[in-house]
Coordinates of C-alpha atoms in Angstrom, one line a residue:
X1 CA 158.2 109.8 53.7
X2 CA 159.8 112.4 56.4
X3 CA 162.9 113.8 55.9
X4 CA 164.9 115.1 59.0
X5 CA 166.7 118.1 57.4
X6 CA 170.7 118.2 58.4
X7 CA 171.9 121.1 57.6
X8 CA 174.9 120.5 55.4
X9 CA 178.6 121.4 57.1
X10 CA 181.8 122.9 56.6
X11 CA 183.1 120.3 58.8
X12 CA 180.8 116.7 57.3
X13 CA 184.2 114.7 56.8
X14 CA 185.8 115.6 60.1
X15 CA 186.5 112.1 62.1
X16 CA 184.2 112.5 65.5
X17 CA 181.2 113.3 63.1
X18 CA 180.0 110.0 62.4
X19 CA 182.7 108.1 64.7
X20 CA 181.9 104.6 66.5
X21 CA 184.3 105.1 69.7
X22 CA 184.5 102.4 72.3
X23 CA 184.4 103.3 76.1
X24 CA 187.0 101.6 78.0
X25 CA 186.2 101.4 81.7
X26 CA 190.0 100.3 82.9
X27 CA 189.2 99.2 85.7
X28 CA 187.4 96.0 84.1
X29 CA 188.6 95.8 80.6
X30 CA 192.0 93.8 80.7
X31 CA 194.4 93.0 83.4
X32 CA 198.2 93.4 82.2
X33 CA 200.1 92.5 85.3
X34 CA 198.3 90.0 87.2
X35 CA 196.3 91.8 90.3
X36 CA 193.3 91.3 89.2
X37 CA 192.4 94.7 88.3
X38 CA 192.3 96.2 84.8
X39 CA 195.6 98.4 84.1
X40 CA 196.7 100.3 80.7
X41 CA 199.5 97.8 79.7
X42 CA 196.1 95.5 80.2
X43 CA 194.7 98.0 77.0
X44 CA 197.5 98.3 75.1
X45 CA 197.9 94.4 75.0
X46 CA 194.2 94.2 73.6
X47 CA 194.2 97.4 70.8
X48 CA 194.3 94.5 67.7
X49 CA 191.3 93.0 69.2
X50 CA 189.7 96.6 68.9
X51 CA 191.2 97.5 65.8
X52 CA 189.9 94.1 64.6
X53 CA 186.0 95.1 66.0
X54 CA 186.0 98.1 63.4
X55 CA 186.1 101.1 65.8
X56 CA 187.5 104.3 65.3
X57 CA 188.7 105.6 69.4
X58 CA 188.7 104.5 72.6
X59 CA 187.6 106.4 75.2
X60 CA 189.3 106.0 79.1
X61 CA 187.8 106.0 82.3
X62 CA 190.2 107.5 84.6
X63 CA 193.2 106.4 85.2
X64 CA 194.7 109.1 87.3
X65 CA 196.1 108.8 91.1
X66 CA 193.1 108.4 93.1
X67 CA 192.1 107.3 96.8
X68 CA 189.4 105.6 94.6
X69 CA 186.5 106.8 96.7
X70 CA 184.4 106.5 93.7
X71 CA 186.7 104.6 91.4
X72 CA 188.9 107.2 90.1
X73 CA 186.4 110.2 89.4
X74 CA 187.9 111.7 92.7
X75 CA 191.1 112.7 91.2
X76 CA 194.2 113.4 93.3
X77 CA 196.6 114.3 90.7
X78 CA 195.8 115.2 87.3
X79 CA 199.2 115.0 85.7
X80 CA 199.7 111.4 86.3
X81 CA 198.9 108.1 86.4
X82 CA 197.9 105.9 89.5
X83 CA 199.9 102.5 90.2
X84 CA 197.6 100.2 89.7
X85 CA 197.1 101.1 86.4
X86 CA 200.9 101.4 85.4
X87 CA 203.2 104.5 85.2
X88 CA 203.4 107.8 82.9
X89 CA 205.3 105.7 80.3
X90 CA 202.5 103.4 80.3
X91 CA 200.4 106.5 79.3
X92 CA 202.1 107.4 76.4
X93 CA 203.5 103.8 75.2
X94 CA 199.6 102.9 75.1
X95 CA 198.4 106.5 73.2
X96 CA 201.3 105.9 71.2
X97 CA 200.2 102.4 70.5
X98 CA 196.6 103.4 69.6
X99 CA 197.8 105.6 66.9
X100 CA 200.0 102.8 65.0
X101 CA 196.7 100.8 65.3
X102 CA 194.8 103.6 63.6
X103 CA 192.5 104.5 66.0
X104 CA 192.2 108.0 68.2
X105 CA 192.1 108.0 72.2
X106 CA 190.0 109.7 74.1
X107 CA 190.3 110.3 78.5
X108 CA 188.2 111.7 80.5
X109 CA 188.4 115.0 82.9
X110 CA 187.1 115.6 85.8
X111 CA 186.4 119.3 86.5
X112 CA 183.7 119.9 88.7
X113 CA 185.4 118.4 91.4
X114 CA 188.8 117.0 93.2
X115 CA 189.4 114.3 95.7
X116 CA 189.4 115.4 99.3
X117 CA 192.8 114.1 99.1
X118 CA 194.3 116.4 96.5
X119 CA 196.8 118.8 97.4
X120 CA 194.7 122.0 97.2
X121 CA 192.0 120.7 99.4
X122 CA 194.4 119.5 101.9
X123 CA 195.7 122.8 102.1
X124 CA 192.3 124.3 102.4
X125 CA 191.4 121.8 105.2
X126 CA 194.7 123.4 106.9
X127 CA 194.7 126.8 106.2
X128 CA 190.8 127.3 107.7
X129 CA 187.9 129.9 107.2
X130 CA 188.0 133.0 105.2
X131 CA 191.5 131.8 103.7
X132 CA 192.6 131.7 100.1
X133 CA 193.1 128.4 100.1
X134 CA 189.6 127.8 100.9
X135 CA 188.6 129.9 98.0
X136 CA 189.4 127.6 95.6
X137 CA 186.2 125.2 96.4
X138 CA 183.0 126.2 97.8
X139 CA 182.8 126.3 101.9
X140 CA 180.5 128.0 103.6
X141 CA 179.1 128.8 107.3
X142 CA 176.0 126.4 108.3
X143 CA 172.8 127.6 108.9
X144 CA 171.0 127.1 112.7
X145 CA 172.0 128.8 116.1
X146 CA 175.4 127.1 115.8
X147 CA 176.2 126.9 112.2
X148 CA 174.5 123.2 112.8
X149 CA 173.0 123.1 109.5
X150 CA 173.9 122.4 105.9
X151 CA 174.0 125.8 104.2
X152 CA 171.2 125.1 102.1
X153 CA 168.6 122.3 100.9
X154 CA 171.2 120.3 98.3
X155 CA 171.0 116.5 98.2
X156 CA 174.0 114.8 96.6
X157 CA 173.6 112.7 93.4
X158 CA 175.0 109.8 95.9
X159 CA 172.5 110.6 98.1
X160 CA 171.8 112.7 101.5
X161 CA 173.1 116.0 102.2
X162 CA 175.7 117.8 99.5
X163 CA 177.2 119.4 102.4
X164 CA 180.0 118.3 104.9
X165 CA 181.1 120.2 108.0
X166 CA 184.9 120.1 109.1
X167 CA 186.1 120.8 112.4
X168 CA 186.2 123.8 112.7
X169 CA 182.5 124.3 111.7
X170 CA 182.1 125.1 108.2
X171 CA 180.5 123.3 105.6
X172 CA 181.9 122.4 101.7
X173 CA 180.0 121.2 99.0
X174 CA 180.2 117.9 97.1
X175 CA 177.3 117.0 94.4
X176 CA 179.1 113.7 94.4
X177 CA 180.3 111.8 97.5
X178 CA 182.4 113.6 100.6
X179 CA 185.2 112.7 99.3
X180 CA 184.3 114.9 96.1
X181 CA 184.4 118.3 96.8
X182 CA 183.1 120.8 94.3
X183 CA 185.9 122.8 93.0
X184 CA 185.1 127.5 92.8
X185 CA 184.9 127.9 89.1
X186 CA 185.0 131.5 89.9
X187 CA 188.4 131.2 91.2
X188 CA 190.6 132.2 88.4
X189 CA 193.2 129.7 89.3
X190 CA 191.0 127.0 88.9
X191 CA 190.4 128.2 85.4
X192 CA 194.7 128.3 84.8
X193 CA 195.1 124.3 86.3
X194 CA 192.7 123.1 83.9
X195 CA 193.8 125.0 81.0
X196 CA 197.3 123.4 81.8
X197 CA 195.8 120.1 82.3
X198 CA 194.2 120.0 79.3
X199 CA 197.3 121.0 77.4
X200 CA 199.5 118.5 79.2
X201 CA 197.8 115.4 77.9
X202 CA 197.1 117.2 74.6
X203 CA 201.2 117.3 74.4
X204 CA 201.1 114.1 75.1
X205 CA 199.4 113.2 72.1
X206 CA 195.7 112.4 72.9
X207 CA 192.5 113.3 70.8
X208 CA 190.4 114.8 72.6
X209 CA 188.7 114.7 76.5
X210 CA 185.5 113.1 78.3
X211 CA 183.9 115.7 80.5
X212 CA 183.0 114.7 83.6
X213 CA 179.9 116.7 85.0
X214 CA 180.1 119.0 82.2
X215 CA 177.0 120.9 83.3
X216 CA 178.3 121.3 86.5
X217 CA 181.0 123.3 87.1
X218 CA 178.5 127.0 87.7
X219 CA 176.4 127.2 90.2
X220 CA 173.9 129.8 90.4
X221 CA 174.1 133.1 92.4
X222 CA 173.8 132.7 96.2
X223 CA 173.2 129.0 96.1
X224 CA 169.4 129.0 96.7
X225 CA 167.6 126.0 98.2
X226 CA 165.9 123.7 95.5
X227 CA 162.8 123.5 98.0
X228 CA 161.9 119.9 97.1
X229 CA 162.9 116.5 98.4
X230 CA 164.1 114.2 95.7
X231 CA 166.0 116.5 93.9
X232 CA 169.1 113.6 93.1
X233 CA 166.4 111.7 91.0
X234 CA 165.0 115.2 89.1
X235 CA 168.4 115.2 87.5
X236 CA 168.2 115.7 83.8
X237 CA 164.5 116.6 84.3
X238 CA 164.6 119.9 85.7
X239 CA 166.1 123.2 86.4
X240 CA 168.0 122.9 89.3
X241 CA 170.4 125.5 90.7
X242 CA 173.9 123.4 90.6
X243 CA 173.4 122.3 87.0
X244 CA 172.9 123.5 83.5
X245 CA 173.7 127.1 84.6
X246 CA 174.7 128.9 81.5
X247 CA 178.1 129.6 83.2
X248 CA 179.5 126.5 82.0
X249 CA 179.8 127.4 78.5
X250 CA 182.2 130.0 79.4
X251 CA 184.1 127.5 80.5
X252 CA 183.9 125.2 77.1
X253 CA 184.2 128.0 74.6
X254 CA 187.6 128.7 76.7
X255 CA 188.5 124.9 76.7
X256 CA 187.4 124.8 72.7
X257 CA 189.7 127.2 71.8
X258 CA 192.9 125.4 73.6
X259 CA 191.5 122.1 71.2
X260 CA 191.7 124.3 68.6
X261 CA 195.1 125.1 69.0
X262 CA 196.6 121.9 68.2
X263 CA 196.5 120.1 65.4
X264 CA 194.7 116.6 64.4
X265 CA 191.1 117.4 65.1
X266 CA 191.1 117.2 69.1
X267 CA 187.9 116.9 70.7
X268 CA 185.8 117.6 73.8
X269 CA 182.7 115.2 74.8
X270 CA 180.4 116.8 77.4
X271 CA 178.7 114.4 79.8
X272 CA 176.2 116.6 80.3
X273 CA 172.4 115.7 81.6
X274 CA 169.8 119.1 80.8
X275 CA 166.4 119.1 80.9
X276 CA 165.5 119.4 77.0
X277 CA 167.3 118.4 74.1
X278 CA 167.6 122.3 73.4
X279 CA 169.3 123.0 76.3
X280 CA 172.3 119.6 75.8
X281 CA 172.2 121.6 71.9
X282 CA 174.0 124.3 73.7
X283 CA 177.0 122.0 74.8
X284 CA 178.0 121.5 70.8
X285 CA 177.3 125.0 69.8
X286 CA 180.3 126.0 66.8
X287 CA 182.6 127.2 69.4
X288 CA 181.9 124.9 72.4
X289 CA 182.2 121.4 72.3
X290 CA 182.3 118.9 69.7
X291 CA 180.0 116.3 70.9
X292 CA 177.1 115.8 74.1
X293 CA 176.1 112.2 75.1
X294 CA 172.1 111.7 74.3
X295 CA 171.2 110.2 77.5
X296 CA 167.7 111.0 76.5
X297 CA 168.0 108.0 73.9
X298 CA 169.8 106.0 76.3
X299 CA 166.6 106.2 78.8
X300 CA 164.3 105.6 75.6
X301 CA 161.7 103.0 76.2
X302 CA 161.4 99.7 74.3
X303 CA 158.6 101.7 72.3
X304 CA 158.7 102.8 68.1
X305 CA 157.3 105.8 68.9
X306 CA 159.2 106.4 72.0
X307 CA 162.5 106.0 69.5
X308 CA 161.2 108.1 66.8
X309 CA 160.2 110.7 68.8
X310 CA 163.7 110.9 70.3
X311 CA 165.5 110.3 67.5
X312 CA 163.4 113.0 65.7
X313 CA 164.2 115.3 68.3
X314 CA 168.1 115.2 68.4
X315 CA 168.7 115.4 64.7
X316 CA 166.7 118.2 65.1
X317 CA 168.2 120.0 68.4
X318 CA 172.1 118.7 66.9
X319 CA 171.0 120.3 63.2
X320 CA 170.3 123.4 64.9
X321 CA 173.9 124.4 65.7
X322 CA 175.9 121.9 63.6
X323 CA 177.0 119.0 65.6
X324 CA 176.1 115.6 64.8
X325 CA 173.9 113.8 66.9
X326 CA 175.3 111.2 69.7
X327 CA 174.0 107.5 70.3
X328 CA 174.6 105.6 72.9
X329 CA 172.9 102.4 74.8
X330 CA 174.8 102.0 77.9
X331 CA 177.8 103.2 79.9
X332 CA 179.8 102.4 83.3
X333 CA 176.9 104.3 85.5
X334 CA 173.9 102.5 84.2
X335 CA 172.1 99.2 84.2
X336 CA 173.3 97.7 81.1
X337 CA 170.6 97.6 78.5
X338 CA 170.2 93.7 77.5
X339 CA 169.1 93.9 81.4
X340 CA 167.1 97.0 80.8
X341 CA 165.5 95.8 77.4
X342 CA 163.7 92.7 80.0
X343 CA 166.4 90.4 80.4
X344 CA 167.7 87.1 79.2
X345 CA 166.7 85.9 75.9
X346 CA 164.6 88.7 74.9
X347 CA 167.1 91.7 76.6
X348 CA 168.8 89.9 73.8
X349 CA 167.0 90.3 71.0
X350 CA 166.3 93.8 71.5
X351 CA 169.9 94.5 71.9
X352 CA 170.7 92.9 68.6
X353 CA 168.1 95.1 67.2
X354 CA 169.3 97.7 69.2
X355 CA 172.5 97.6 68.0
X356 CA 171.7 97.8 64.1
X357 CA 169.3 100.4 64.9
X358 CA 171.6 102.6 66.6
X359 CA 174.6 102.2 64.4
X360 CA 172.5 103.2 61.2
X361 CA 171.5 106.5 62.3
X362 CA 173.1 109.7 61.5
X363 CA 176.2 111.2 63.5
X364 CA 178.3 109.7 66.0
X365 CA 177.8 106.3 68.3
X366 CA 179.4 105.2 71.7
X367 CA 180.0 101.4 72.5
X368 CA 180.4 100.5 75.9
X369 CA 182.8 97.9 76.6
X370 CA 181.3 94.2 76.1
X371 CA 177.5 95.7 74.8
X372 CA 179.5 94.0 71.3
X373 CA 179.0 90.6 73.5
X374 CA 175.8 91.0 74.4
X375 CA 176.6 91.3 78.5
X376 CA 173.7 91.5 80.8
X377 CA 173.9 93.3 84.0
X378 CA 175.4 91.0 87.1
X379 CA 172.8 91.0 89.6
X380 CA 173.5 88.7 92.1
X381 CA 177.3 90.1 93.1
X382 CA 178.3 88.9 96.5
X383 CA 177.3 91.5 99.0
X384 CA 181.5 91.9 100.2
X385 CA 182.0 93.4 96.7
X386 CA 179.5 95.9 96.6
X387 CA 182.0 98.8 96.8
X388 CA 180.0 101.5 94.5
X389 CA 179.6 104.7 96.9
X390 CA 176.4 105.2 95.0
X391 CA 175.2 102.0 96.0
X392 CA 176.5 102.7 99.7
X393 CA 174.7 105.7 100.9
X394 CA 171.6 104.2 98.8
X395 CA 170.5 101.0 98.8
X396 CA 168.2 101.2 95.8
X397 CA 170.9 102.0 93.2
X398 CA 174.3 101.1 92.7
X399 CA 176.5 100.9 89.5
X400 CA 178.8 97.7 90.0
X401 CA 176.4 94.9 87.9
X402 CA 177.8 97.1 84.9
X403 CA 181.1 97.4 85.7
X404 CA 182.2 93.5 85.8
X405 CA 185.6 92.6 84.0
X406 CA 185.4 91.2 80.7
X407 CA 185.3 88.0 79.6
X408 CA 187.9 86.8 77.0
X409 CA 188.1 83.1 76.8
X410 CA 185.7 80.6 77.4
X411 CA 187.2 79.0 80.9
X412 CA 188.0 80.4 84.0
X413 CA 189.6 82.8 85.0
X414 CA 188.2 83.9 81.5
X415 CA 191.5 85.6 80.4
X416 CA 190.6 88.9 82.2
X417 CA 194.3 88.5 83.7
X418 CA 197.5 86.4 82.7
X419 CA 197.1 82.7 84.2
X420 CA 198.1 82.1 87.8
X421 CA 196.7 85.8 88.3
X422 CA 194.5 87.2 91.7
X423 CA 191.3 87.0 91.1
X424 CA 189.2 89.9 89.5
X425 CA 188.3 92.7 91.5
X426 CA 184.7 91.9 90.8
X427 CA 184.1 88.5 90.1
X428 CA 183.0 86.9 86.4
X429 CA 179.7 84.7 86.4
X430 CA 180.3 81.2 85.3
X431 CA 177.7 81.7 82.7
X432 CA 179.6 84.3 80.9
X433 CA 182.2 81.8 79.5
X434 CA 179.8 81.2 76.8
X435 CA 179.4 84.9 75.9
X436 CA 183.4 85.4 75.5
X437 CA 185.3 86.9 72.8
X438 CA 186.5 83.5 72.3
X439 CA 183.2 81.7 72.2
X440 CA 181.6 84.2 70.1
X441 CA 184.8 84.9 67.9
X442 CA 184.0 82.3 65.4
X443 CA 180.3 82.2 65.9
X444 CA 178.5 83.6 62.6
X445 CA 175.5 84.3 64.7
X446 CA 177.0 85.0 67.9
X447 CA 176.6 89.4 69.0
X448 CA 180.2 89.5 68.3
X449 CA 180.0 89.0 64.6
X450 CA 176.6 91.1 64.5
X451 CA 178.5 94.4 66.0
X452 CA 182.0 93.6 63.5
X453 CA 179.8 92.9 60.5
X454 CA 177.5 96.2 61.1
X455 CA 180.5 98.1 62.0
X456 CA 182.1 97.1 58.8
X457 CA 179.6 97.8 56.4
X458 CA 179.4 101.3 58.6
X459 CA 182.3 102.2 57.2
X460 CA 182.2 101.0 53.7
X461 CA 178.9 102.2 52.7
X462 CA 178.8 105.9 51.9
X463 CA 175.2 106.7 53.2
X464 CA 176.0 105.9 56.9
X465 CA 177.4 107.7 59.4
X466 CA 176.8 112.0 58.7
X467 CA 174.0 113.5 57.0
X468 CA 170.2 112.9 56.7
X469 CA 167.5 110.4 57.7
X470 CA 164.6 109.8 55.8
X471 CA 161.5 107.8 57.6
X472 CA 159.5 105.4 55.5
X473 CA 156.3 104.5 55.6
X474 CA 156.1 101.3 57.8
X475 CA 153.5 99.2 60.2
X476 CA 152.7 100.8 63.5
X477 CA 155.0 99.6 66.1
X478 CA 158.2 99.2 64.0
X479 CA 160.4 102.4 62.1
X480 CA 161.6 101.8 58.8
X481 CA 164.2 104.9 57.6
X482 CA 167.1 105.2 54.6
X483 CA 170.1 106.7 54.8
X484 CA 172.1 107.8 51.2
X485 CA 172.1 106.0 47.9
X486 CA 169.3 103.0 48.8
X487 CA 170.6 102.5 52.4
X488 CA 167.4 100.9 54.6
X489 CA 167.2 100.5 58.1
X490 CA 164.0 98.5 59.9
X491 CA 163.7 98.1 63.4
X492 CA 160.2 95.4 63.9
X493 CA 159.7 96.8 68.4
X494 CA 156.7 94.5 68.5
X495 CA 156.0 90.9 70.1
X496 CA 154.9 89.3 67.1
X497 CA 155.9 89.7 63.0
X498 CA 155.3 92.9 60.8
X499 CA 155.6 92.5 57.1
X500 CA 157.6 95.6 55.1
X501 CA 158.0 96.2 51.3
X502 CA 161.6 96.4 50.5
X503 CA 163.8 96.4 47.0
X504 CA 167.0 95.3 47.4
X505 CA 169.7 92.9 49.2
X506 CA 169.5 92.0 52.4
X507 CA 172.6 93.0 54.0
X508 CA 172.5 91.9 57.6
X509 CA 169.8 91.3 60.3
X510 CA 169.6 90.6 64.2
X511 CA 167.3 87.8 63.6
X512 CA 166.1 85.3 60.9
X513 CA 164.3 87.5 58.1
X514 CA 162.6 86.0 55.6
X515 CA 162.3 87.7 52.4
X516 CA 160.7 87.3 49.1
X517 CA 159.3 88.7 45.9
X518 CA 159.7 92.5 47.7
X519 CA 158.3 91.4 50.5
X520 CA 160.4 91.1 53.8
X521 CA 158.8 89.6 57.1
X522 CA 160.7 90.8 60.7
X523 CA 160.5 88.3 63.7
X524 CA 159.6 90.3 66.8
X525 CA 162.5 92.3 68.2
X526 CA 164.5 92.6 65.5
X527 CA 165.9 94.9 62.7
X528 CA 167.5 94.5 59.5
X529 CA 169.6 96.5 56.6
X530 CA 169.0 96.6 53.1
X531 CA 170.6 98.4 50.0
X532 CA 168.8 99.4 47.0
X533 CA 168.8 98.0 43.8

């Protein structure tokens, strides 16, 4: 047996430590006023079906004004809410609503960057070079006889140059797409509008912020050139000079204390890719923020010792400086992972697996809206809907097989929208009718009851959630760990049966397990929990 020492804290019964909190992505969750695109009176109108699941917050995409060049993560207005997905009232009749239904809400920020359309970049675009306007984002003379070239080598995460030159010649930065330019975190008034952001939706009465980019913000000295093609895909994997600069934290221990200020445990969640576990460690650091998504476990191969190792790594990295560890399998900007896990019925397997695996280890986990059904990735969308910017300026990727609406009911138009709506902005496969809320509602077997069972039992046995791991001896190619008083977790990653020793009552499993005189037997892909006699 290997124990993975958590240190123990101050702060182990604080809500976001061992949380389950569901990511809404508006746009496709629920459609309240018939346009066929998701809208907050669409979320407010479904909280009993979350509060029902066993969550304990929701976490918003944005829902701000937006030209929507990339869905709402080019913000125009930060103190408001866009019309297609209601009004200000809306806003605070759905936090309100969340509340009653006991659960927290989370939304997100987006600080490394504006839309092009936002007031302050307007008036940069207007007032011209060497103005104070212009201060307030990153613009810059080209390079070349002319000023004819991008200032330096930076590709955008979209793809192609980072750079954009305006008419009268000089060049701004966006790490996103054109119509995202990077804001001057040096500017000292950029530090003031997000300070009063922040406290404007505090006021309003919501837990705690998503941070977009959160290793973005800084970028180093001088903007030197990375001096290698490729550099969008290195993301995560390297040192570059426009992430992961330790400036950022600056920034978070700033924004921590503002959390700190108000009362009901209010959080901050960095989205935040770094090159070692080490380095995301510093994001949750006592007086930064409270939580980092572990992408590194989200790009974790189908492999035992793949997981272990990754697992072994952030309790590790988290214990270090106190936070608990993050889980999560998929999100709004990746492939979603009953795709990634091979597809039809076995993507399906593993997920269930998946889903018991991740949910019985220590600290907090993320649920991305309709995982709990067991949604594949849409890969055959109509070419007139591809509408991802992403996808747009490269071919090879593109984010909107993850992003179609949910399916409610089991016919068309699958209650995404009241009846006699538009159709949805993306449109629903046929097949996914049987993979419903109302299809699986009543299924015992179906992924729905899998995700509400497990999240049940998370919260009523006292071994889940914070505090330590222990690994158990088990057959090479499947993890076997316990958690408190007798708690077991076994996760079988192989194509064919392994055989485990276990005391106790089975309490749930992904798949069929058959089990007898102390002996259990795991189909392939599968996981199961026990408790101790």
């Amino acid at each position: 047996m290997t124990e993975l020492a958590v240190r123990p804290s101050a702060v182990a019964t604080r809500w976001w430590r061992d949380a389950v909190i569901y990511q809404v992505y508006v746009r496709s969750f629920a459609d309240g006023n018939g346009d066929g695109i998701g809208d907050l009176p669409g979320v407010r109108g479904r909280l009993p079906y979350l509060a029902d699941l066993g969550v304990d917050a929701i976490w918003l995409t944005p829902f701000y004004p937006s030209p929507m060049a990339d869905f709402g993560y080019d913000v125009a207005d930060y103190r408001n809410v866009d019309p297609i997905f209601g009004s200000l009232d809306d806003a605070k009749a759905l936090i309100d609503d969340v509340h009653r239904h006991g659960l927290r809400i989370i939304v997100d920020v987006v600080p490394n960057h504006t839309s092009d359309r936002h007031p302050w970049f307007e008036a940069a675009l207007r007032a011209g070079p060497g103005s104070p306007e212009r201060e307030r984002y990153i613009f810059r003379e080209g390079k070349g006889a002319a000023g004819e070239l991008p200032p330096n080598d930076w590709e955008s995460i979209f793809g192609g140059p980072a750079w954009t030159r305006v008419e009268d010649g000089q060049w701004y930065l966006h790490l996103f797409a054109p119509e995202q330019p990077d804001l001057n975190w040096e500017h000292p008034q950029v530090h003031e509008e997000f300070a009063d952001v922040l406290r404007f939706w505090l006021d309003l009465g919501v837990d705690g912020f998503r941070i977009d980019v959160a290793h973005g913000m800084v970028k180093a000295p001088g903007l030197p050139d990375v001096g290698r093609s490729g550099q969008a895909r290195m993301i995560g994997m390297e040192v570059v000079p426009f992430f992961d600069q330790d400036g950022v934290h600056e920034i978070h221990r700033a924004w921590r204390r503002i959390l700190d200020s108000y009362e009901g445990e209010r959080i901050g969640v960095a989205e935040a890719w770094a090159p070692s576990p080490e380095r995301l460690a510093n994001y949750v650091r006592p007086d930064e923020l409270h939580q980092a998504f572990n992408f590194h476990f989200l790009t974790a191969p189908w492999d035992a010792e793949a997981f272990r190792e990754v697992i072994d790594e952030s309790v590790r990295t988290s214990a270090l400086v106190d936070a608990p560890p993050t889980w999560v399998l998929s999100n709004h900007d990746v492939k979603r992972h009953v795709t990634r896990y091979g597809g039809g019925d076995l993507g399906l397997r593993r997920a269930r697996a998946a889903a018991l695996l991740t949910l019985a280890l220590p600290g907090s986990a993320y649920v991305y809206q309709g995982e709990e059904l067991g949604l594949p990735e849409v890969l055959d969308l109509p070419e007139q809907y591809l509408q991802d910017p992403q996808r747009l300026r490269d071919p090879d990727s593109g984010r909107d097989g993850c992003r179609v609406p949910l399916p409610w009911t089991q016919d068309k138009p699958f209650g995404f929208a009241p009846p006699g709506a538009e159709s949805a902005w993306l449109p629903i496969p046929e097949s996914w009718g049987r993979l419903s809320v109302e299809a699986q509602r009543d299924d015992p077997e179906s992924m729905l009851t899998l995700y509400r069972r497990a999240l049940r039992l998370r919260r009523e046995l006292p071994g889940l959630g914070d505090g330590p791991l222990v690994w158990l001896d088990s057959p090479e190619g499947s993890l076997a760990f316990s958690r408190g008083e007798g708690f077991v977790c076994a996760v079988n990653l192989r194509d064919r049966p392994v055989e485990l020793t276990v005391a106790g009552e089975l309490l749930l499993a992904s798949a069929p397990a058959r089990v007898s005189g102390g002996r259990v037997v795991l189909a392939p892909d599968s996981a199961a929990w026990w408790r101790g006699r």
